[in-house]
PDB file of C-alpha atoms in Angstrom:
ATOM      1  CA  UNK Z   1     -94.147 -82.853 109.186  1.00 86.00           C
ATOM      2  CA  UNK Z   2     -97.273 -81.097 108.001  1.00 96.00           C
ATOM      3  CA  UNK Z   3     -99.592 -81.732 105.377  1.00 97.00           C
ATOM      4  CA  UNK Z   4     -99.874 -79.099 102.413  1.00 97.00           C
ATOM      5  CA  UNK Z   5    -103.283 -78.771 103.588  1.00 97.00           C
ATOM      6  CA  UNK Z   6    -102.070 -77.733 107.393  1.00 98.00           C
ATOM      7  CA  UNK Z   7     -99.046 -75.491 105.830  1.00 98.00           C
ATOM      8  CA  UNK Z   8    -101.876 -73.361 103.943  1.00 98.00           C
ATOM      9  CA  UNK Z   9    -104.624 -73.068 106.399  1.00 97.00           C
ATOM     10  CA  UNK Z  10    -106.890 -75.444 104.879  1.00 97.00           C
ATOM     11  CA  UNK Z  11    -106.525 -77.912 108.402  1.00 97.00           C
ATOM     12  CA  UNK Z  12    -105.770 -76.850 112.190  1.00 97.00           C
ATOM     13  CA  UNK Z  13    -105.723 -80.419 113.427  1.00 98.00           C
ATOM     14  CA  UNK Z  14    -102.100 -79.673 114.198  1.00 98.00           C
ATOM     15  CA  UNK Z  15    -102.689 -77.029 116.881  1.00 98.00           C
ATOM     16  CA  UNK Z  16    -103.431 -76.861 120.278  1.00 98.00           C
ATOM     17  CA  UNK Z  17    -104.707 -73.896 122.380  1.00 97.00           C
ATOM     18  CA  UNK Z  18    -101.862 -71.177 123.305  1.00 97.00           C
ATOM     19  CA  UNK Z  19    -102.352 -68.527 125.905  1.00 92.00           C
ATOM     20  CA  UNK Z  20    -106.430 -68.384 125.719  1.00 90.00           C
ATOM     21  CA  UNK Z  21    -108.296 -68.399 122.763  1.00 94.00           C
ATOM     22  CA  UNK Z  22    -104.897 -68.537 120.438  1.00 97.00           C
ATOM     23  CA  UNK Z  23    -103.388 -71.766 118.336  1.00 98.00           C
ATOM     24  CA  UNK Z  24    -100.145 -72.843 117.873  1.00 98.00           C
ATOM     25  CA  UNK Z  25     -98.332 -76.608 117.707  1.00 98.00           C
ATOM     26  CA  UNK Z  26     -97.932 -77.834 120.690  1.00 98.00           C
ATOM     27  CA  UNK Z  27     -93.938 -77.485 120.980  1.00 98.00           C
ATOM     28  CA  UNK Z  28     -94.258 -73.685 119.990  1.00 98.00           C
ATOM     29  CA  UNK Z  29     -97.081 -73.155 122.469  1.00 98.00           C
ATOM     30  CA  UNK Z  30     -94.471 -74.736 125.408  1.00 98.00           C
ATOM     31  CA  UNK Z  31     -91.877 -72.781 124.115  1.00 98.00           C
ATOM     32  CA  UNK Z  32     -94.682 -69.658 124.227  1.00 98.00           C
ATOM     33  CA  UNK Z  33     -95.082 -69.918 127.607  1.00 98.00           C
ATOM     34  CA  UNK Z  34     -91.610 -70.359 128.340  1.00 98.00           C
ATOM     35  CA  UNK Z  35     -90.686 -67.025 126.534  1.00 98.00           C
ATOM     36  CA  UNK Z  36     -94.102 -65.630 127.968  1.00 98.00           C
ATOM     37  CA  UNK Z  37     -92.571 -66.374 132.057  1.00 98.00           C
ATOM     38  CA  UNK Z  38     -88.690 -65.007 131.010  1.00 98.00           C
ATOM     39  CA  UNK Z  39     -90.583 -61.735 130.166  1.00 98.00           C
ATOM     40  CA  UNK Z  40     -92.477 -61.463 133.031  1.00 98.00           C
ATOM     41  CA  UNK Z  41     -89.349 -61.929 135.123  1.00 98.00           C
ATOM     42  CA  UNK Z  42     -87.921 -58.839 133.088  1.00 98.00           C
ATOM     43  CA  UNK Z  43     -91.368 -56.588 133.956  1.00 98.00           C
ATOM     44  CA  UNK Z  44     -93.133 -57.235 130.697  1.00 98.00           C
ATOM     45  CA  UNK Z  45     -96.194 -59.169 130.087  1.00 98.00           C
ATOM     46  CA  UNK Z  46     -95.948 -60.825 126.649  1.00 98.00           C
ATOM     47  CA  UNK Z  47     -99.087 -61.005 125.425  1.00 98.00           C
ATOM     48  CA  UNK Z  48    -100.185 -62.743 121.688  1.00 98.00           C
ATOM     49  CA  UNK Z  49    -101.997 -60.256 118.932  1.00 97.00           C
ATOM     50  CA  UNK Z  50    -102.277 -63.316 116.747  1.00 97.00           C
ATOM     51  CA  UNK Z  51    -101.267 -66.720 116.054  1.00 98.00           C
ATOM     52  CA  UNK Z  52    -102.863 -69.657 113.614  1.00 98.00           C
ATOM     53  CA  UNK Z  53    -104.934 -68.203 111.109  1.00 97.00           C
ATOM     54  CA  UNK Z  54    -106.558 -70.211 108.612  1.00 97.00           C
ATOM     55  CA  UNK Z  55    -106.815 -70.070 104.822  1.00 97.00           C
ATOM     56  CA  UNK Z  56    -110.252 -68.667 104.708  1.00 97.00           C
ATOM     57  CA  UNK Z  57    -109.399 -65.740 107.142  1.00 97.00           C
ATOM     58  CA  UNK Z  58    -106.404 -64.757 104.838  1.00 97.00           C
ATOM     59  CA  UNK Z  59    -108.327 -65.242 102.116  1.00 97.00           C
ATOM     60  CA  UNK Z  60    -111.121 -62.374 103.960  1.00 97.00           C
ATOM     61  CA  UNK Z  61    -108.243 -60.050 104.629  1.00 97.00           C
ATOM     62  CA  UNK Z  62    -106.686 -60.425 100.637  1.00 98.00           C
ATOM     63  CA  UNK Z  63    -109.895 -59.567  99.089  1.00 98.00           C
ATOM     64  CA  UNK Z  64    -110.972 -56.988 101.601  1.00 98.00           C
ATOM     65  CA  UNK Z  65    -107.550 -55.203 101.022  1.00 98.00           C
ATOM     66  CA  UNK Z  66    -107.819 -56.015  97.427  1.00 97.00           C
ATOM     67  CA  UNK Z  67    -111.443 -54.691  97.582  1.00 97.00           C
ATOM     68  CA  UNK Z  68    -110.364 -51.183  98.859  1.00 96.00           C
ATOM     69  CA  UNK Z  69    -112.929 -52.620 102.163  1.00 96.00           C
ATOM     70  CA  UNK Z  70    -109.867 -53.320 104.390  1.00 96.00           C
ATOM     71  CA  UNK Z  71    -106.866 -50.298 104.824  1.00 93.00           C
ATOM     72  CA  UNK Z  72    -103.907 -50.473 103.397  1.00 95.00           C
ATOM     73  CA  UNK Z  73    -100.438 -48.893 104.240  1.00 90.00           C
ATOM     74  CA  UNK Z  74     -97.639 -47.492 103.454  1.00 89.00           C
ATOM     75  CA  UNK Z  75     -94.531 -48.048 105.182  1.00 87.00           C
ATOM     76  CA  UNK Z  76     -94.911 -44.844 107.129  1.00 83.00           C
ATOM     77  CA  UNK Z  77     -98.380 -45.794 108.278  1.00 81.00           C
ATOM     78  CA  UNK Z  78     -99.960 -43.480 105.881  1.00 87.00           C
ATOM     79  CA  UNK Z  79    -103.151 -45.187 104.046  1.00 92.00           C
ATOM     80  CA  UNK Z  80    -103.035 -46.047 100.674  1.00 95.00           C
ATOM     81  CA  UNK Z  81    -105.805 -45.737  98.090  1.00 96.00           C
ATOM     82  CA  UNK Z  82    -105.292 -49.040  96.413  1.00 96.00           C
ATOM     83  CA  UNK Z  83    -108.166 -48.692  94.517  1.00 96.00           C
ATOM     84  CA  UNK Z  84    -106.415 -45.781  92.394  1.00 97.00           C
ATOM     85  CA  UNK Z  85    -104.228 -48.437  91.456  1.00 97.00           C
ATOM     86  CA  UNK Z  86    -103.234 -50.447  88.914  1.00 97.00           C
ATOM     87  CA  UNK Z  87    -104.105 -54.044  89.580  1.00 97.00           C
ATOM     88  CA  UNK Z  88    -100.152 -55.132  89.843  1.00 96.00           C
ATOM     89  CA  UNK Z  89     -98.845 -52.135  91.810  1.00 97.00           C
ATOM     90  CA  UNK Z  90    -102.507 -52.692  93.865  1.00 97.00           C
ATOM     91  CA  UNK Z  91    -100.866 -56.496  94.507  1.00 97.00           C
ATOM     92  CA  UNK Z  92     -97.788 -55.317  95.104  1.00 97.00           C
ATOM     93  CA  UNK Z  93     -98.972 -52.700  98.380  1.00 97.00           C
ATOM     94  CA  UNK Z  94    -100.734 -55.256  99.836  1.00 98.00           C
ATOM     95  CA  UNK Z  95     -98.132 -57.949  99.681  1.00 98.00           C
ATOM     96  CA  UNK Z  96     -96.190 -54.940 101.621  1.00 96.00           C
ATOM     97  CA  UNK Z  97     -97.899 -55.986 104.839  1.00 93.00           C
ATOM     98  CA  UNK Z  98    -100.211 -59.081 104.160  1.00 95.00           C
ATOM     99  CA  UNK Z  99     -99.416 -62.561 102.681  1.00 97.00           C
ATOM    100  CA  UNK Z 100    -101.002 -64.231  99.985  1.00 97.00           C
ATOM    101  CA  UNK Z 101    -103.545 -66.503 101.083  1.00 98.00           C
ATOM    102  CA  UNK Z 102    -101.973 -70.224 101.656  1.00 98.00           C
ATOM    103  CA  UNK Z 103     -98.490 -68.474 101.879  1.00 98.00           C
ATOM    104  CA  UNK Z 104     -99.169 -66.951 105.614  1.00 98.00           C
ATOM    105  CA  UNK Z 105     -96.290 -68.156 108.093  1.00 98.00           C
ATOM    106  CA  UNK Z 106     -99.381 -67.879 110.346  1.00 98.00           C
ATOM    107  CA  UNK Z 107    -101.194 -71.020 108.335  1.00 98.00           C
ATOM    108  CA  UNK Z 108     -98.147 -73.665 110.149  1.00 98.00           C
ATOM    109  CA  UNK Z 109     -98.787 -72.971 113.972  1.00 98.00           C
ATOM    110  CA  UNK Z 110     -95.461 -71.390 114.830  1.00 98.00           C
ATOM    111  CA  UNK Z 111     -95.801 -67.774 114.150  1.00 98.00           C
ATOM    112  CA  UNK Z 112     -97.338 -65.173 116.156  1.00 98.00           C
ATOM    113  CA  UNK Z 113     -97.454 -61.666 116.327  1.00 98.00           C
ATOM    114  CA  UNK Z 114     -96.822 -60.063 120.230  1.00 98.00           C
ATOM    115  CA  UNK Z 115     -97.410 -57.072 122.358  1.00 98.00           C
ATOM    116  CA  UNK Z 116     -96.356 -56.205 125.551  1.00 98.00           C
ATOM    117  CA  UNK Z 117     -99.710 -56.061 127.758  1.00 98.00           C
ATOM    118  CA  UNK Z 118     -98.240 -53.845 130.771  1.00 98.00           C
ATOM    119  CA  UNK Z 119     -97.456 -50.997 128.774  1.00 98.00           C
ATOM    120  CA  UNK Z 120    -100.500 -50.252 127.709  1.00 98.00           C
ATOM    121  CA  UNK Z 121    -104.074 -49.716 129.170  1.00 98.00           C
ATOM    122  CA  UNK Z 122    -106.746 -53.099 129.040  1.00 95.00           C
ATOM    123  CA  UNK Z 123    -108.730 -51.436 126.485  1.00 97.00           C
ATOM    124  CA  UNK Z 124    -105.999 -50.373 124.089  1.00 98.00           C
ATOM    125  CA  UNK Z 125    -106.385 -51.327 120.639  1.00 97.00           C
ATOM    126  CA  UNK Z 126    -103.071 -53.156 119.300  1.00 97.00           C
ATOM    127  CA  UNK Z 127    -102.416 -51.845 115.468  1.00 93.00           C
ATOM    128  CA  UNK Z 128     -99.376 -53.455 114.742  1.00 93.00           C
ATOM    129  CA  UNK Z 129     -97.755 -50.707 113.132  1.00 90.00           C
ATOM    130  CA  UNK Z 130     -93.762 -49.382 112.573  1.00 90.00           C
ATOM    131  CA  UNK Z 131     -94.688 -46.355 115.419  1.00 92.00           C
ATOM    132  CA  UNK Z 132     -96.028 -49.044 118.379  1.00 96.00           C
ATOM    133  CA  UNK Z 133     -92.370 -50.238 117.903  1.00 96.00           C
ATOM    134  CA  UNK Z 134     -90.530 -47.800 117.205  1.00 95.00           C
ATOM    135  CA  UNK Z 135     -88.157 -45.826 120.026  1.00 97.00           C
ATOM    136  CA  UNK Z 136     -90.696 -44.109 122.128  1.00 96.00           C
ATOM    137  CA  UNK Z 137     -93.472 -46.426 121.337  1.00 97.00           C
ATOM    138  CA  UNK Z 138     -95.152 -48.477 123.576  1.00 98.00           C
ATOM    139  CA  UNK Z 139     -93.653 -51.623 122.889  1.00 98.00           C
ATOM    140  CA  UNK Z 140     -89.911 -50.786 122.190  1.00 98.00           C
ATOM    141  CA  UNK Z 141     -89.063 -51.650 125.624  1.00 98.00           C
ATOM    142  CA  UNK Z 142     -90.373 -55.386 124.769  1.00 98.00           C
ATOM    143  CA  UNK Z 143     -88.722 -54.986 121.887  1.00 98.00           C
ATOM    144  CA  UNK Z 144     -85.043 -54.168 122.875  1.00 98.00           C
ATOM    145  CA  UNK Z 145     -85.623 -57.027 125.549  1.00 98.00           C
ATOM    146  CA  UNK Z 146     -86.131 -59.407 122.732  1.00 98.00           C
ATOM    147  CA  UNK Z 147     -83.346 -57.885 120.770  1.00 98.00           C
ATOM    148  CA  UNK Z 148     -80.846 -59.035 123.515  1.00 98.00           C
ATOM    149  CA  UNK Z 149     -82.346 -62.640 124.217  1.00 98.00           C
ATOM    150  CA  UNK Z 150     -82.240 -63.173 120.481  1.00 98.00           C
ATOM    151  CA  UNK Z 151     -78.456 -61.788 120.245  1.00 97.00           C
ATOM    152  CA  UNK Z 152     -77.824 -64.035 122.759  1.00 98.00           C
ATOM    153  CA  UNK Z 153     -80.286 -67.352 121.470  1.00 97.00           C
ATOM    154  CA  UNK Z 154     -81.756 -67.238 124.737  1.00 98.00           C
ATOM    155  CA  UNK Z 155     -85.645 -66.082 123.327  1.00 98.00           C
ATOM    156  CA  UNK Z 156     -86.778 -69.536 123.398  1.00 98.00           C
ATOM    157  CA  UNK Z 157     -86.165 -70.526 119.882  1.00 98.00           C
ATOM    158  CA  UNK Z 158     -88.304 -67.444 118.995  1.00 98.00           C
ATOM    159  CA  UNK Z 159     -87.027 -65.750 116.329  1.00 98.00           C
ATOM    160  CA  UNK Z 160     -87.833 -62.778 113.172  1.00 98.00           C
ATOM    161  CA  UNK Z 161     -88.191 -63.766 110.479  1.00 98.00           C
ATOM    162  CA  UNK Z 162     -89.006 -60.107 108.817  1.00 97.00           C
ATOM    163  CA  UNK Z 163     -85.921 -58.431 111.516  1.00 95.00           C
ATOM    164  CA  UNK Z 164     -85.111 -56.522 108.267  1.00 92.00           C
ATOM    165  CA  UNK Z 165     -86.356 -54.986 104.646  1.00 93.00           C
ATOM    166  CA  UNK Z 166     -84.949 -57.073 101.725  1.00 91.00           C
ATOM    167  CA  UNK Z 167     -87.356 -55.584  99.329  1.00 93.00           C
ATOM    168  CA  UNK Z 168     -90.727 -57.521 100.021  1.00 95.00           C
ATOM    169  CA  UNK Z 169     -91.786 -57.828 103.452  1.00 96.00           C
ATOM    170  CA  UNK Z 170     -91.672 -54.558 105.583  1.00 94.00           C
ATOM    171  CA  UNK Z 171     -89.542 -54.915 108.638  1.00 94.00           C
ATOM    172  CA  UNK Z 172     -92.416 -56.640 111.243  1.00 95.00           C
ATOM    173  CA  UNK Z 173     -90.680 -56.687 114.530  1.00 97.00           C
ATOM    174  CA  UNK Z 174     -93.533 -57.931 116.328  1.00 98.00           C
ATOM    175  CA  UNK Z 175     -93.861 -61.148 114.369  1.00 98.00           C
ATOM    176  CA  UNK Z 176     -92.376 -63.896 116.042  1.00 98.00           C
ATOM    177  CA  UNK Z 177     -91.424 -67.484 114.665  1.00 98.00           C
ATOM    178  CA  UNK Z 178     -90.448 -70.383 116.331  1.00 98.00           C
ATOM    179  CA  UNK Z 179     -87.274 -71.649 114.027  1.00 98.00           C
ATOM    180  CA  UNK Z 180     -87.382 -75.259 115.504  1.00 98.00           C
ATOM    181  CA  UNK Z 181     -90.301 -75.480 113.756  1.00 98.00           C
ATOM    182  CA  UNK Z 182     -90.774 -73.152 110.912  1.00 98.00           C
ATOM    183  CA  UNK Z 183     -87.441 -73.308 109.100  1.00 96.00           C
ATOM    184  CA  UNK Z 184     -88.115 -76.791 108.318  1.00 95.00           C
ATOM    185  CA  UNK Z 185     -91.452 -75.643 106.751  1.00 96.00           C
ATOM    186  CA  UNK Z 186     -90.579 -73.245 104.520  1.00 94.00           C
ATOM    187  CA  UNK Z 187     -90.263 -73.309 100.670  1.00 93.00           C
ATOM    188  CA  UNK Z 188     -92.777 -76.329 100.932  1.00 95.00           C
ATOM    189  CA  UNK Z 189     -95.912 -74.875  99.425  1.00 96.00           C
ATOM    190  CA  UNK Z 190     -95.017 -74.596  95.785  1.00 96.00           C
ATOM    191  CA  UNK Z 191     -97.310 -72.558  92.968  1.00 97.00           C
ATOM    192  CA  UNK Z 192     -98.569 -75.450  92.012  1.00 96.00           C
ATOM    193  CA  UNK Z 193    -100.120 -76.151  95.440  1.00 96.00           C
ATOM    194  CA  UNK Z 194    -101.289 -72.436  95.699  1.00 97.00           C
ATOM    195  CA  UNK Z 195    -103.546 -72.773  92.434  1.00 96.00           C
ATOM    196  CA  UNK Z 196    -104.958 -75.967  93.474  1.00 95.00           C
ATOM    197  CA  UNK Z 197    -105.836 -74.352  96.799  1.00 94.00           C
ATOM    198  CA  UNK Z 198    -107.198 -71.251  95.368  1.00 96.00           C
ATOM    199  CA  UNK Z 199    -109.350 -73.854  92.700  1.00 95.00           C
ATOM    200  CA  UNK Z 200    -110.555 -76.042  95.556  1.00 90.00           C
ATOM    201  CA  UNK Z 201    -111.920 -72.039  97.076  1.00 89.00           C
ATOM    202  CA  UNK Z 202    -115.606 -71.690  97.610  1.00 90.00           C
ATOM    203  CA  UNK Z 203    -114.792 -67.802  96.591  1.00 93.00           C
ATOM    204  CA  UNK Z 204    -112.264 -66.777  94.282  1.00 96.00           C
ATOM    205  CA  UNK Z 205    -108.999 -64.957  95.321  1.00 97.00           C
ATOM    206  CA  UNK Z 206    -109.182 -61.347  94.088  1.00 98.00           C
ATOM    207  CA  UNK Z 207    -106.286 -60.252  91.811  1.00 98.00           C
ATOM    208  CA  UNK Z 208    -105.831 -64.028  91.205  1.00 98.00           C
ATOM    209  CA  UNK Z 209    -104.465 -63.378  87.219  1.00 97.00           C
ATOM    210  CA  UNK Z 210    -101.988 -60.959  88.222  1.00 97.00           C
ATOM    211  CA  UNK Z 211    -100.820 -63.214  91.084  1.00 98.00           C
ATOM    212  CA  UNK Z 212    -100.275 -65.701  88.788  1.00 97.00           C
ATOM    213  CA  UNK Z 213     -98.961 -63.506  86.473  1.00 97.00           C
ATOM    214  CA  UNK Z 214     -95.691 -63.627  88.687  1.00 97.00           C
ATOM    215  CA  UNK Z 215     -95.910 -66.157  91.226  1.00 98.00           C
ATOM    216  CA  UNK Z 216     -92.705 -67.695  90.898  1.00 96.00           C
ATOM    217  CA  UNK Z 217     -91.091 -64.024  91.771  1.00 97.00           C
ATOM    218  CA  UNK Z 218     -93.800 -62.864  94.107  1.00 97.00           C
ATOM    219  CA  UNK Z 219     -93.056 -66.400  96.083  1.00 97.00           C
ATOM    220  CA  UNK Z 220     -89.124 -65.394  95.949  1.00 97.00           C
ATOM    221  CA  UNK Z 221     -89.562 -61.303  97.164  1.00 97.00           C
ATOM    222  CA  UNK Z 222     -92.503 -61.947  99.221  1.00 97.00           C
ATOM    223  CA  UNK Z 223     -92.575 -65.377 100.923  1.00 97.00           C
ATOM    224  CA  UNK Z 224     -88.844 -66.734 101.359  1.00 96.00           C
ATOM    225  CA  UNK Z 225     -86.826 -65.177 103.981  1.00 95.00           C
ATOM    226  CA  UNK Z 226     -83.452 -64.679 104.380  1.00 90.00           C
ATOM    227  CA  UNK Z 227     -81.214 -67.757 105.283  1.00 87.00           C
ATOM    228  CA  UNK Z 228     -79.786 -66.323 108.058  1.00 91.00           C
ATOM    229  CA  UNK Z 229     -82.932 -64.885 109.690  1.00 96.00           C
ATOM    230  CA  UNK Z 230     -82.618 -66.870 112.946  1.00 95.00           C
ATOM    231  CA  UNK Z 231     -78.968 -66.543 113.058  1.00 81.00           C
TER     232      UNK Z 231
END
């Protein structure tokens, strides 16, 4: 079981290296690979956009997004002025897309976010966004794949856990999460770990008193997932 320090990104000695420069634990990495040859047998070549990221890097994104340095989105792709915002509706757009730092599914080593390498040229820049997945897009193909190895548990214990919209996450079907793992993590980092995390912060975490000002409901829309979401 991990430490609250290894379930919000504070300490990666629970990783080991995944499909080149990429982290996750060691069982998700084997199951990784496992997923990674099944999709090359089916003509795709499952590549990672991102796996472990640490506290600090979260941290970089939240305030850059916070900031108005870093874009923000709407759910049609459309960017968002957040700076034109109030400071809660400016938390609430970014929470849309992007975790609180020490909440990120990406801080335990089992989550990832893929792409499918062969349908794209080498130097394509991967977005992550609704219209890469979307029919026609580049990576639906992947995507409908997955949808049928998941119907049938056969993905490897891979999983989404954002499959659908119930109100806080957008939909993220390129976020993967390895359930053996990760649904024995969740709901472990409480609010009270969160402040003492963002205390313990060589810089502060921007829009920190309106995060607080509704943690216990911004942990419930934005960080739990639905029970069912790996069937």
């Amino acid at each position: 079981m991990l430490t609250i320090a290894q379930l919000t990104g504070r300490d990666d000695s629970h990783l080991v290296p995944c499909a080149g420069p990429h982290r996750l634990q060691a069982d998700a990495a084997a199951a990784f690979e496992r997923l990674q040859s099944d999709a090359r047998e089916a003509g795709f070549e499952l590549a990672i956009a991102s796996s472990h990221r640490s506290y600090e890097r979260q941290r970089i994104i939240w305030n850059g997004k916070a900031g108005g340095e870093r874009a923000v989105h709407d759910d049609a792709g459309a960017p968002v002025d957040v700076l034109a915002l109030p400071p809660a509706a400016r938390l609430h757009a970014i929470l849309r897309f992007s975790a609180l730092p020490g909440t990120s599914r990406h801080h335990w080593g089992t989550d990832l976010d893929i792409y499918d390498a062969a349908a794209v040229p080498a130097d394509y820049a991967v977005e992550l966004t609704p219209a890469e997945v979307a029919p026609g897009g580049p990576f639906d193909a992947l995507h409908r794949w997955l949808d049928e190895r998941m119907a049938a548990y056969a993905s490897q214990g891979f999983f989404r856990p954002y499959a659908r919209d119930c109100g806080g996450v957008a939909p993220e079907r390129w976020h993967l999460s390895y359930a053996p793992l990760s649904r024995e993590l969740a709901g472990r980092v409480t609010a009270q770990a969160l402040k003492e995390c963002w205390d313990c912060d060589r810089e502060p975490l921007a829009l920190r008193a309106e995060v607080e000002a509704e943690l216990p409901a911004l942990l419930a829309r934005y960080v739990a997932v639905a029970e069912n979401w790996c069937g």
